């Protein structure tokens, strides 16, 4: 029995990339109400981790150009240490979450966040975030825009890309 | 008997494990960043036993394995049941690399502990470099991939913000600015339209028709109203912008052929507006307008006009004689008309607007404000930026037929939709609804007749029909009389 089960709090930072415009314009443009274009990141060990066109990046919490998050969700606690986590991230970054594997609809920042959240805490992120791509794609407008949107890589600046040489431990 | 396959003395053999497995076998998915495997294990196994299976399957040493479930690190001494690991659930696995032993000691407090869990800690990580993740790979995630097309990259020039946050620069600020600017800076809209991505999007006619029409029918009115409000609030700013645009617009005159195009466009619009407005205005403040097809009666000098713009705040052209206009508007109506200019095609002076048209109380206070800056109203009505916006939209001929109007261009044939736009706008202001059927539909029969007669220029036909309100004979006269330049 361990004397101290030090656990680390894990948070989810949710940003609305559209800055409120999606809430206003989505009924007109898509025909359904979308409250935002969500970008998420995981905050743990005092750092924020997110996945974008540049790969997995990290920065001080709220330190990207997006500024402070719109919503913060407590995901729970984890026993995973930072070192193990960095191993995990390096591994992810080399395989499924490298920069070139970024896909706006199928494999984006929220995909990454969801996986990391499950890894750290066993909890998933709120479903309205992960449902967003399918919501958009189910509108005719989204279908038409898809080829264009597919080529977009969202990479909020302000983070450092994590590679296996880059230890934040 | 126990075999020591590594440094962990707590390893048990398969035989023993099977013998002890009186409980059900469950299938647990073990997931690494790279892949995942399904491992069958006895439900009451210990974590150590589980790890042994894993180490075989994943070809890693047991002490490199870190198992995580529900945020907890599974220690060798625990059992699967203790952590609630059941059939079908997923356990996360991290295979530790060997090189972080120096920093590992301070970090492994969570997993370190006396007793059998020593295999978990990094201190005992063997120095063998043959781990899956060992080799430092700088080539993993490339830091900056080749710049993907940024859908908003075109905005870079607009407010000096460079590439959007979709790549760099100040994302949030741009977003906020975008919202503000979308409402207050018309150039932005035109830049949006010029963006090649947007244009390629626009080139899908079916969708764009739907979207644009919908957007247009909802948005233009809103847009206009918002503009109006903003005008009323901050006339100085708007006016300055208007002046710049008007200046730019009037510079079109210096383009070869541009003057004629402008004039023609102006003429074509002038007349339907005139006739539509005439009913509203009762007495005829546009007498100077009626026969005047020349903007200025002077050929432009073919050079840029560098004269200062007329002083919008100067004394109004018209002598201000107050005649009651039948409404409670406090504008002073005059009998002399304001000289028509590029930005003021109707020569509307604020005073004359008090008549008829704006009877509703809601409009009066608005008009009161606007009338104090007479230039604003005309500018708003002429709305060159609206034309600019519509120009891009009307690239698609399908859409052009529906309503959005192009900006003045030297090319012929684009005036039809613009006229219709002006008509709609005027009707809107006059309290009518803007959802008239398109001229093409209304005049379909006439169009057929005209083309049967040999007037093959469909667009010119339509123009003429609109100008004459569907009167075929008058339209024919127009067609015969107009000189395309």
XYZ file of C-alpha atoms in Angstrom:
654
model
C 0.000 0.000 0.000
C 1.474 3.235 -1.061
C 1.832 5.919 1.457
C 0.793 8.630 -0.833
C -1.197 8.019 -3.896
C -0.340 11.256 -5.450
C -2.854 11.988 -8.031
C -2.890 14.710 -10.552
C -5.909 16.685 -11.554
C -6.843 16.521 -15.171
C -8.837 19.221 -16.844
C -10.312 19.742 -20.234
C -10.025 23.158 -21.772
C -12.667 23.882 -24.372
C -12.272 26.719 -26.839
C -14.757 27.986 -29.341
C -12.767 28.659 -32.462
C -15.562 30.656 -33.981
C -15.754 33.072 -31.082
C -19.486 32.890 -30.932
C -20.063 33.209 -34.638
C -21.017 29.603 -34.984
C -23.781 30.061 -32.489
C -25.147 32.930 -34.499
C -24.547 31.796 -38.019
C -24.971 28.065 -37.855
C -28.744 28.052 -38.112
C -28.497 30.042 -41.295
C -25.579 28.320 -42.847
C -26.001 24.763 -41.717
C -29.632 24.553 -40.899
C -28.933 23.389 -37.409
C -27.767 24.972 -34.247
C -24.151 24.513 -33.391
C -23.034 26.328 -30.339
C -19.442 26.470 -31.308
C -16.550 25.067 -33.214
C -14.790 23.291 -30.430
C -11.107 22.952 -29.942
C -10.012 21.146 -26.824
C -6.887 20.485 -24.918
C -5.935 18.532 -21.849
C -4.370 20.250 -18.922
C -2.390 18.186 -16.501
C 0.819 18.574 -14.548
C 0.423 22.287 -14.973
C 0.689 22.095 -18.725
C -1.689 22.164 -21.588
C -1.468 19.532 -24.275
C -3.190 19.608 -27.586
C -2.998 18.158 -31.024
C -2.975 20.142 -34.181
C -1.507 20.391 -37.585
C 1.902 20.592 -36.023
C 1.527 17.445 -34.043
C 1.152 17.208 -30.320
C 2.081 20.419 -28.644
C 2.254 21.700 -25.156
C 2.247 25.068 -23.537
C 1.369 26.725 -20.273
C -2.337 26.464 -19.617
C -4.234 29.031 -21.646
C -1.040 29.912 -23.393
C -2.026 29.527 -26.984
C -3.143 32.403 -29.102
C -6.675 31.390 -28.348
C -6.298 32.811 -24.920
C -8.256 31.512 -21.987
C -10.694 28.702 -22.571
C -14.417 29.173 -22.855
C -15.144 26.220 -20.643
C -13.160 24.087 -18.270
C -14.294 20.585 -17.440
C -12.849 18.517 -14.668
C -12.041 15.126 -16.015
C -10.930 13.611 -12.795
C -7.670 12.534 -11.310
C -4.937 10.312 -12.516
C -2.140 8.426 -10.971
C -0.193 8.504 -14.137
C 2.982 10.345 -13.631
C 4.232 12.974 -15.921
C 7.043 10.801 -17.053
C 4.802 8.009 -18.075
C 2.534 10.466 -19.697
C 5.326 11.948 -21.730
C 6.288 8.505 -22.868
C 2.759 7.949 -23.882
C 2.611 11.212 -25.752
C 5.843 10.566 -27.547
C 4.552 7.277 -28.633
C 1.312 8.768 -29.787
C 3.085 11.547 -31.558
C 5.094 9.127 -33.574
C 2.222 7.035 -34.610
C -1.332 8.095 -34.679
C -0.994 11.696 -33.718
C 1.762 13.014 -35.854
C 1.230 16.310 -37.586
C 0.556 14.863 -40.981
C -2.093 12.580 -39.636
C -4.242 15.459 -38.617
C -7.691 15.323 -40.160
C -10.110 18.026 -39.399
C -13.102 15.762 -39.358
C -11.946 12.342 -38.340
C -8.824 12.786 -36.342
C -8.474 16.159 -34.823
C -7.648 17.849 -31.593
C -10.760 16.489 -29.983
C -9.943 12.962 -31.013
C -6.630 13.355 -29.312
C -8.097 14.905 -26.241
C -10.632 12.171 -25.942
C -7.990 9.489 -26.080
C -5.771 11.201 -23.623
C -8.627 11.799 -21.267
C -9.472 8.143 -21.314
C -5.887 7.211 -20.844
C -5.446 9.446 -17.875
C -8.752 9.123 -16.160
C -10.886 6.581 -17.905
C -13.419 9.274 -18.671
C -14.356 10.523 -22.066
C -14.800 14.137 -22.986
C -18.322 15.493 -23.376
C -20.013 14.050 -26.388
C -21.135 17.302 -27.911
C -17.527 17.938 -28.736
C -16.792 14.651 -30.372
C -20.091 14.725 -32.171
C -19.269 17.974 -33.892
C -17.738 16.601 -37.087
C -20.626 14.300 -37.725
C -23.047 17.093 -36.984
C -21.430 19.263 -39.573
C -21.080 16.523 -42.106
C -24.702 15.623 -41.831
C -25.666 18.946 -43.318
C -25.539 19.470 -47.047
C -23.417 22.518 -46.507
C -20.898 20.541 -44.574
C -20.758 17.937 -47.270
C -20.014 20.486 -49.885
C -17.390 22.227 -47.855
C -15.778 19.000 -46.884
C -12.976 18.949 -49.453
C -11.968 22.401 -48.420
C -12.266 21.790 -44.738
C -10.370 18.554 -44.951
C -7.301 20.420 -45.923
C -7.448 22.769 -43.002
C -5.103 22.114 -40.169
C -5.850 23.917 -37.003
C -2.736 24.676 -35.078
C -3.166 27.370 -32.463
C 0.209 28.917 -32.044
C 1.897 29.268 -28.747
C 2.839 25.688 -28.062
C 5.945 23.638 -28.329
C 5.763 20.496 -30.333
C 6.451 17.389 -28.377
C 8.868 14.949 -29.802
C 10.662 12.152 -28.105
C 13.633 14.382 -27.674
C 11.621 16.968 -25.943
C 11.253 16.090 -22.338
C 9.210 18.227 -20.108
C 9.835 15.923 -17.215
C 8.117 -23.517 -9.802
C 8.782 -19.959 -10.483
C 10.802 -18.797 -13.359
C 12.701 -15.595 -13.317
C 12.344 -14.142 -16.701
C 13.528 -10.797 -15.543
C 14.278 -9.023 -12.368
C 10.808 -9.432 -11.136
C 10.534 -12.329 -8.774
C 6.811 -12.281 -8.778
C 6.425 -13.920 -12.137
C 4.349 -16.994 -12.311
C 4.292 -19.513 -14.996
C 1.486 -20.132 -17.315
C 0.942 -23.493 -15.845
C 0.400 -22.148 -12.456
C -1.772 -19.437 -13.792
C -3.939 -21.845 -15.653
C -4.204 -24.073 -12.716
C -5.317 -21.200 -10.588
C -7.714 -19.958 -13.165
C -10.839 -21.357 -11.839
C -12.631 -18.163 -12.604
C -13.822 -17.133 -16.008
C -11.508 -15.992 -18.670
C -12.111 -12.461 -19.711
C -10.930 -10.642 -22.753
C -9.296 -7.386 -21.968
C -8.154 -5.008 -24.601
C -4.737 -3.622 -24.008
C -4.134 -0.427 -25.848
C -0.872 1.286 -26.535
C -0.423 4.449 -28.486
C 0.663 2.338 -31.375
C -1.732 -0.543 -31.376
C -3.974 -2.671 -29.326
C -4.377 -6.300 -28.560
C -6.986 -8.376 -26.972
C -5.655 -10.511 -24.196
C -7.485 -13.337 -22.584
C -6.820 -13.604 -18.916
C -8.422 -15.079 -15.904
C -10.724 -12.766 -14.142
C -9.051 -13.115 -10.817
C -5.534 -12.799 -12.059
C -3.123 -10.466 -10.524
C -1.709 -7.567 -12.375
C 1.610 -9.274 -12.476
C 0.145 -12.213 -14.250
C -1.539 -9.920 -16.625
C 1.704 -8.189 -17.320
C 3.366 -11.400 -18.119
C 0.889 -12.076 -20.825
C 1.300 -8.612 -22.076
C 5.012 -8.753 -22.161
C 4.843 -11.771 -24.360
C 2.337 -10.282 -26.678
C 3.968 -6.931 -26.964
C 7.495 -8.212 -26.879
C 8.536 -5.979 -24.061
C 9.987 -6.570 -20.706
C 7.589 -6.665 -17.865
C 9.253 -3.942 -15.975
C 8.807 -1.657 -18.882
C 5.122 -2.071 -18.785
C 2.936 0.500 -17.200
C -0.690 -0.383 -17.059
C -3.273 2.254 -16.524
C -6.937 1.829 -15.946
C -9.420 4.507 -14.977
C -6.632 6.832 -14.172
C -4.924 4.425 -11.849
C -1.641 2.714 -12.340
C -1.951 -0.998 -11.892
C 0.567 -2.411 -9.532
C 1.789 -5.911 -9.758
C 0.366 -6.863 -6.465
C -3.133 -5.794 -7.327
C -5.641 -7.984 -8.933
C -7.663 -7.184 -11.956
C -10.808 -7.462 -9.992
C -9.544 -4.895 -7.553
C -9.547 -2.312 -10.242
C -12.788 -3.398 -11.757
C -11.283 -4.727 -14.914
C -13.886 -6.820 -16.599
C -14.524 -8.466 -19.870
C -14.471 -6.140 -22.816
C -12.865 -3.216 -21.068
C -9.769 -1.434 -22.213
C -6.616 -1.028 -20.270
C -3.967 1.395 -21.372
C -0.396 0.377 -21.696
C 2.686 2.438 -21.858
C 5.933 0.760 -22.660
C 8.540 2.795 -21.026
C 11.653 3.825 -22.773
C 14.862 3.311 -20.995
C 16.404 6.679 -21.197
C 14.549 8.662 -18.667
C 15.891 7.070 -15.595
C 17.428 10.257 -14.345
C 14.203 12.129 -14.226
C 12.236 9.119 -13.333
C 13.113 8.908 -9.720
C 11.299 11.971 -8.648
C 8.269 11.249 -10.727
C 7.450 7.736 -9.865
C 6.060 8.334 -6.475
C 2.707 7.222 -7.607
C 3.842 3.903 -8.749
C 6.738 3.299 -6.498
C 6.280 1.471 -3.314
C 7.859 -1.194 -1.293
C 7.359 -4.752 -2.094
C 6.536 -6.458 -5.270
C 5.925 -3.481 -7.373
C 9.494 -2.775 -8.089
C 9.066 -3.710 -11.664
C 7.073 -0.606 -12.240
C 9.584 1.980 -11.369
C 11.935 3.585 -13.711
C 14.928 3.091 -11.534
C 15.099 -0.462 -12.507
C 14.639 0.183 -16.141
C 17.212 -1.786 -17.883
C 19.572 0.147 -20.036
C 18.868 -1.902 -23.055
C 18.164 0.321 -25.972
C 16.070 -2.237 -27.644
C 12.770 -0.849 -26.632
C 10.111 0.105 -29.038
C 10.394 3.739 -28.332
C 14.006 3.983 -27.484
C 15.518 5.599 -30.478
C 15.164 9.302 -30.396
C 13.297 10.137 -33.466
C 13.339 13.669 -34.514
C 11.398 12.755 -37.518
C 8.253 11.837 -35.709
C 5.800 14.637 -35.678
C 7.144 17.172 -38.057
C 6.983 20.492 -36.293
C 5.642 22.500 -39.122
C 4.047 20.560 -41.902
C 3.898 22.104 -45.300
C 1.572 24.952 -44.936
C -1.905 23.662 -45.609
C -4.303 25.994 -47.286
C -5.584 28.345 -44.684
C -9.116 29.124 -45.460
C -8.785 32.546 -44.001
C -5.298 33.271 -45.180
C -6.664 35.804 -47.546
C -7.592 37.995 -44.667
C -4.028 38.503 -43.866
C -3.817 41.657 -45.807
C -6.924 43.021 -44.406
C -6.008 44.032 -40.957
C -2.361 43.268 -41.104
C -2.774 40.139 -39.119
C -0.794 37.852 -41.337
C -1.811 34.264 -41.405
C -4.695 33.426 -39.231
C -4.384 31.461 -36.083
C -5.027 28.539 -38.276
C -1.375 28.825 -38.874
C -0.009 31.617 -36.825
C -0.653 35.161 -35.751
C -3.337 36.504 -33.578
C -6.287 34.240 -33.915
C -8.505 35.507 -31.225
C -7.989 39.067 -32.062
C -8.785 38.398 -35.653
C -11.940 36.625 -34.757
C -13.134 39.516 -32.729
C -12.118 41.917 -35.364
C -13.751 39.834 -37.986
C -17.020 40.107 -36.264
C -16.730 43.790 -35.890
C -15.328 44.367 -39.275
C -17.792 42.217 -41.021
C -20.370 44.613 -39.888
C -18.528 47.794 -40.391
C -15.951 47.329 -43.072
C -17.275 46.401 -46.434
C -13.871 45.844 -47.929
C -13.606 42.830 -45.768
C -16.544 41.246 -47.419
C -15.094 41.820 -50.800
C -11.853 40.325 -49.693
C -13.695 37.327 -48.469
C -15.178 36.957 -51.859
C -11.855 37.278 -53.550
C -10.327 34.498 -51.601
C -9.796 31.631 -54.004
C -11.052 29.073 -51.581
C -14.249 30.931 -51.108
C -14.588 31.300 -54.794
C -14.103 27.657 -55.420
C -16.735 27.056 -52.870
C -18.912 29.453 -54.675
C -18.515 27.603 -57.889
C -20.882 24.887 -56.887
C -24.020 26.380 -58.247
C -26.660 24.265 -56.660
C -25.543 24.650 -53.178
C -24.528 28.194 -53.570
C -27.853 29.087 -54.995
C -29.621 27.703 -52.021
C -27.277 29.093 -49.541
C -26.904 32.447 -51.071
C -30.548 32.974 -51.642
C -31.338 31.962 -48.164
C -28.535 33.962 -46.742
C -29.308 36.800 -48.989
C -32.943 36.999 -48.253
C -32.285 36.948 -44.581
C -29.030 38.608 -44.428
C -29.201 41.549 -46.695
C -32.039 43.037 -44.826
C -30.362 42.434 -41.544
C -27.151 43.701 -42.937
C -28.762 46.811 -44.173
C -30.511 47.426 -40.944
C -27.384 46.890 -38.988
C -25.629 49.277 -41.263
C -28.350 51.776 -40.766
C -28.135 51.551 -37.046
C -24.463 51.913 -37.137
C -24.745 54.829 -39.443
C -27.110 56.494 -37.125
C -24.785 55.885 -34.278
C -21.557 56.862 -35.810
C -22.127 58.902 -38.846
C -18.685 60.392 -38.952
C -16.934 57.099 -39.280
C -19.283 55.733 -41.833
C -19.223 58.849 -43.793
C -15.510 58.868 -44.038
C -15.593 55.378 -45.339
C -18.302 56.230 -47.758
C -16.367 59.098 -49.074
C -13.415 56.917 -49.734
C -15.517 54.451 -51.560
C -17.298 57.037 -53.510
C -14.005 58.456 -54.525
C -12.836 55.083 -55.600
C -16.032 54.525 -57.450
C -15.843 57.783 -59.236
C -12.334 56.957 -60.244
C -13.829 54.237 -62.307
C -14.746 56.935 -64.662
C -11.195 57.263 -65.700
C -11.045 53.718 -66.926
C -11.528 53.532 -70.653
C -15.049 52.446 -71.195
C -15.669 52.695 -67.525
C -17.360 55.985 -67.719
C -19.808 54.745 -70.240
C -20.467 51.675 -68.249
C -21.049 53.715 -65.195
C -23.297 56.030 -67.033
C -25.258 53.252 -68.574
C -25.628 51.509 -65.294
C -26.602 54.694 -63.671
C -29.153 55.419 -66.308
C -30.641 52.012 -66.161
C -31.029 52.175 -62.477
C -32.084 55.699 -62.345
C -35.174 55.225 -64.341
C -36.823 52.383 -62.538
C -35.973 53.954 -59.260
C -37.254 57.214 -60.460
C -40.535 55.795 -61.546
C -40.871 53.758 -58.436
C -39.993 56.664 -56.259
C -42.160 59.070 -58.081
C -45.334 57.636 -56.707
C -44.031 57.940 -53.227
C -42.820 61.385 -53.448
C -45.837 62.959 -54.934
C -44.468 66.298 -55.942
C -41.555 65.870 -58.114
C -38.256 66.755 -56.556
C -36.436 65.006 -59.292
C -37.282 67.231 -62.147
C -33.674 67.896 -62.743
C -33.145 64.209 -62.721
C -35.661 63.162 -65.258
C -34.046 64.243 -68.415
C -30.588 64.175 -67.133
C -28.750 61.163 -68.295
C -25.373 62.629 -67.829
C -23.873 62.367 -64.455
C -22.042 65.545 -64.742
C -22.303 66.628 -68.334
C -18.561 66.687 -68.444
C -16.375 64.040 -69.847
C -13.960 62.825 -67.224
C -10.389 63.717 -67.679
C -9.290 60.082 -67.852
C -7.128 60.678 -64.895
C -7.758 60.085 -61.318
C -9.853 62.654 -59.677
C -7.816 64.262 -57.027
C -10.140 66.987 -56.056
C -11.252 66.994 -52.512
C -14.567 65.395 -51.959
C -17.464 67.715 -51.482
C -17.871 68.784 -47.936
C -20.615 66.662 -46.532
C -21.044 68.874 -43.608
C -21.168 72.010 -45.592
C -24.315 73.947 -46.216
C -26.737 71.845 -48.185
C -27.115 72.620 -51.846
C -30.716 73.303 -51.441
C -31.943 76.350 -49.705
C -33.671 75.175 -46.656
C -37.196 76.271 -46.894
C -39.412 74.452 -44.577
C -42.488 73.026 -46.103
C -44.607 70.668 -44.216
C -44.226 67.289 -45.678
C -47.237 65.678 -44.286
C -45.432 63.688 -41.679
C -44.044 64.518 -38.364
C -40.571 64.387 -39.707
C -38.542 67.351 -38.738
C -36.557 67.394 -41.884
C -36.732 70.510 -43.878
C -37.908 69.829 -47.329
C -36.797 71.881 -50.212
C -37.996 72.501 -53.645
C -34.688 72.452 -55.378
C -33.193 69.105 -55.956
C -29.803 67.980 -54.950
C -27.516 67.464 -57.884
C -27.251 63.826 -58.741
C -23.793 62.424 -58.321
C -22.230 59.041 -58.453
C -22.968 58.310 -54.900
C -26.275 59.987 -54.958
C -27.956 58.699 -58.029
C -31.362 59.893 -57.138
C -30.305 63.221 -55.911
C -32.309 62.456 -52.874
C -32.048 65.080 -50.306
C -32.911 64.183 -46.823
C -35.793 66.547 -46.801
C -37.670 64.855 -49.540
C -37.539 61.617 -47.764
C -39.927 62.886 -45.234
C -42.743 62.354 -47.610
C -44.859 59.330 -47.641
C -42.254 56.699 -47.561
C -41.243 56.867 -44.014
C -44.439 57.339 -42.252
C -43.958 54.808 -39.594
C -42.996 56.246 -36.263
C -40.146 53.869 -36.013
C -38.505 55.230 -39.051
C -38.969 58.816 -38.172
C -36.461 59.054 -35.440
C -34.050 57.186 -37.611
C -34.699 59.533 -40.416
C -34.244 62.394 -38.112
C -30.783 61.309 -37.319
C -29.909 60.486 -40.838
C -31.320 63.651 -42.160
C -28.865 65.590 -40.130
C -26.226 64.065 -42.286
C -27.847 64.067 -45.625
C -25.042 62.369 -47.397
C -25.475 59.249 -45.386
C -28.826 58.265 -46.641
C -27.911 58.429 -50.242
C -24.736 56.603 -49.632
C -26.531 53.899 -47.839
C -29.036 53.527 -50.552
C -26.484 53.394 -53.250
C -24.459 51.056 -51.153
C -21.481 50.518 -53.365
C -20.140 47.952 -51.055
C -23.275 45.996 -51.463
C -22.623 45.921 -55.104
C -19.135 44.788 -54.518
C -20.382 41.953 -52.444
C -22.947 40.990 -54.928
C -20.478 41.100 -57.731
C -18.692 38.100 -56.506
C -21.850 36.292 -55.759
C -23.111 36.917 -59.189
C -20.182 35.190 -60.814
C -22.563 32.363 -60.945
C -25.166 33.196 -63.514
C -27.758 31.121 -61.749
C -27.489 33.261 -58.746
C -27.320 36.407 -60.733
C -30.713 35.689 -62.064
C -32.078 35.399 -58.621
C -31.134 38.689 -57.315
C -27.672 39.551 -56.107
C -26.292 42.394 -58.092
C -22.787 42.833 -59.388
C -20.656 45.855 -58.978
C -20.359 48.153 -61.909
C -18.130 46.544 -64.422
C -17.300 47.478 -67.925
C -18.799 44.251 -69.131
C -22.290 44.436 -70.338
C -25.075 42.290 -69.209
C -24.545 42.399 -65.540
C -26.892 45.200 -64.881
C -30.019 43.180 -64.892
C -29.589 41.720 -61.515
C -28.381 44.949 -60.113
C -31.444 46.732 -61.217
C -33.507 44.142 -59.596
C -31.555 44.582 -56.435
C -32.177 48.256 -56.417
C -35.795 47.663 -57.061
C -36.031 45.271 -54.244
C -34.272 47.591 -51.927
C -36.521 50.392 -52.842
C -39.572 48.281 -52.383
C -38.302 47.248 -49.067
C -37.907 50.768 -47.979
C -41.263 51.597 -49.318
C -42.740 48.986 -47.093
C -43.253 46.402 -49.737
C -41.928 42.951 -49.441
C -38.755 42.080 -51.212
C -39.788 38.742 -52.444
C -40.894 39.646 -55.913
C -40.550 37.000 -58.502
C -37.490 37.475 -60.588
C -37.812 39.561 -63.659
C -36.957 36.577 -65.743
C -39.959 34.813 -64.449
C -42.249 37.745 -64.658
C -41.207 38.707 -68.087
C -40.752 35.271 -69.424
C -43.432 35.630 -71.990
C -42.159 38.960 -73.118
C -38.656 37.622 -73.305
C -39.773 34.867 -75.556
C -41.527 37.299 -77.745
C -38.514 39.513 -77.959
C -36.227 36.700 -78.862
C -38.678 35.498 -81.451
C -38.509 38.928 -82.967
C -34.837 38.632 -83.323
C -33.552 40.346 -80.202
C -31.185 37.674 -79.245
C -29.400 39.464 -76.483
C -31.332 37.997 -73.616
C -29.789 40.144 -70.990
C -30.363 43.342 -72.817
C -33.926 42.241 -73.353
C -34.366 41.672 -69.705
C -32.902 45.018 -68.883
C -35.201 46.719 -71.229
C -38.183 44.873 -69.908
C -37.365 45.750 -66.386
C -36.854 49.344 -67.257
C -40.154 49.520 -68.991
C -41.955 47.369 -66.497
C -42.759 44.657 -68.976
C -43.942 46.845 -71.776
C -42.701 45.080 -74.864
C -43.049 47.970 -77.233
C -41.221 50.334 -74.990
C -38.625 47.697 -74.425
C -38.082 47.309 -78.109
C -37.625 51.025 -78.418
C -35.060 50.932 -75.718
C -33.257 48.075 -77.293
C -33.150 49.801 -80.592
C -32.149 53.053 -79.079
C -29.451 51.953 -76.668
C -25.926 51.942 -77.853
C -23.824 49.299 -76.271
C -20.380 50.689 -75.813
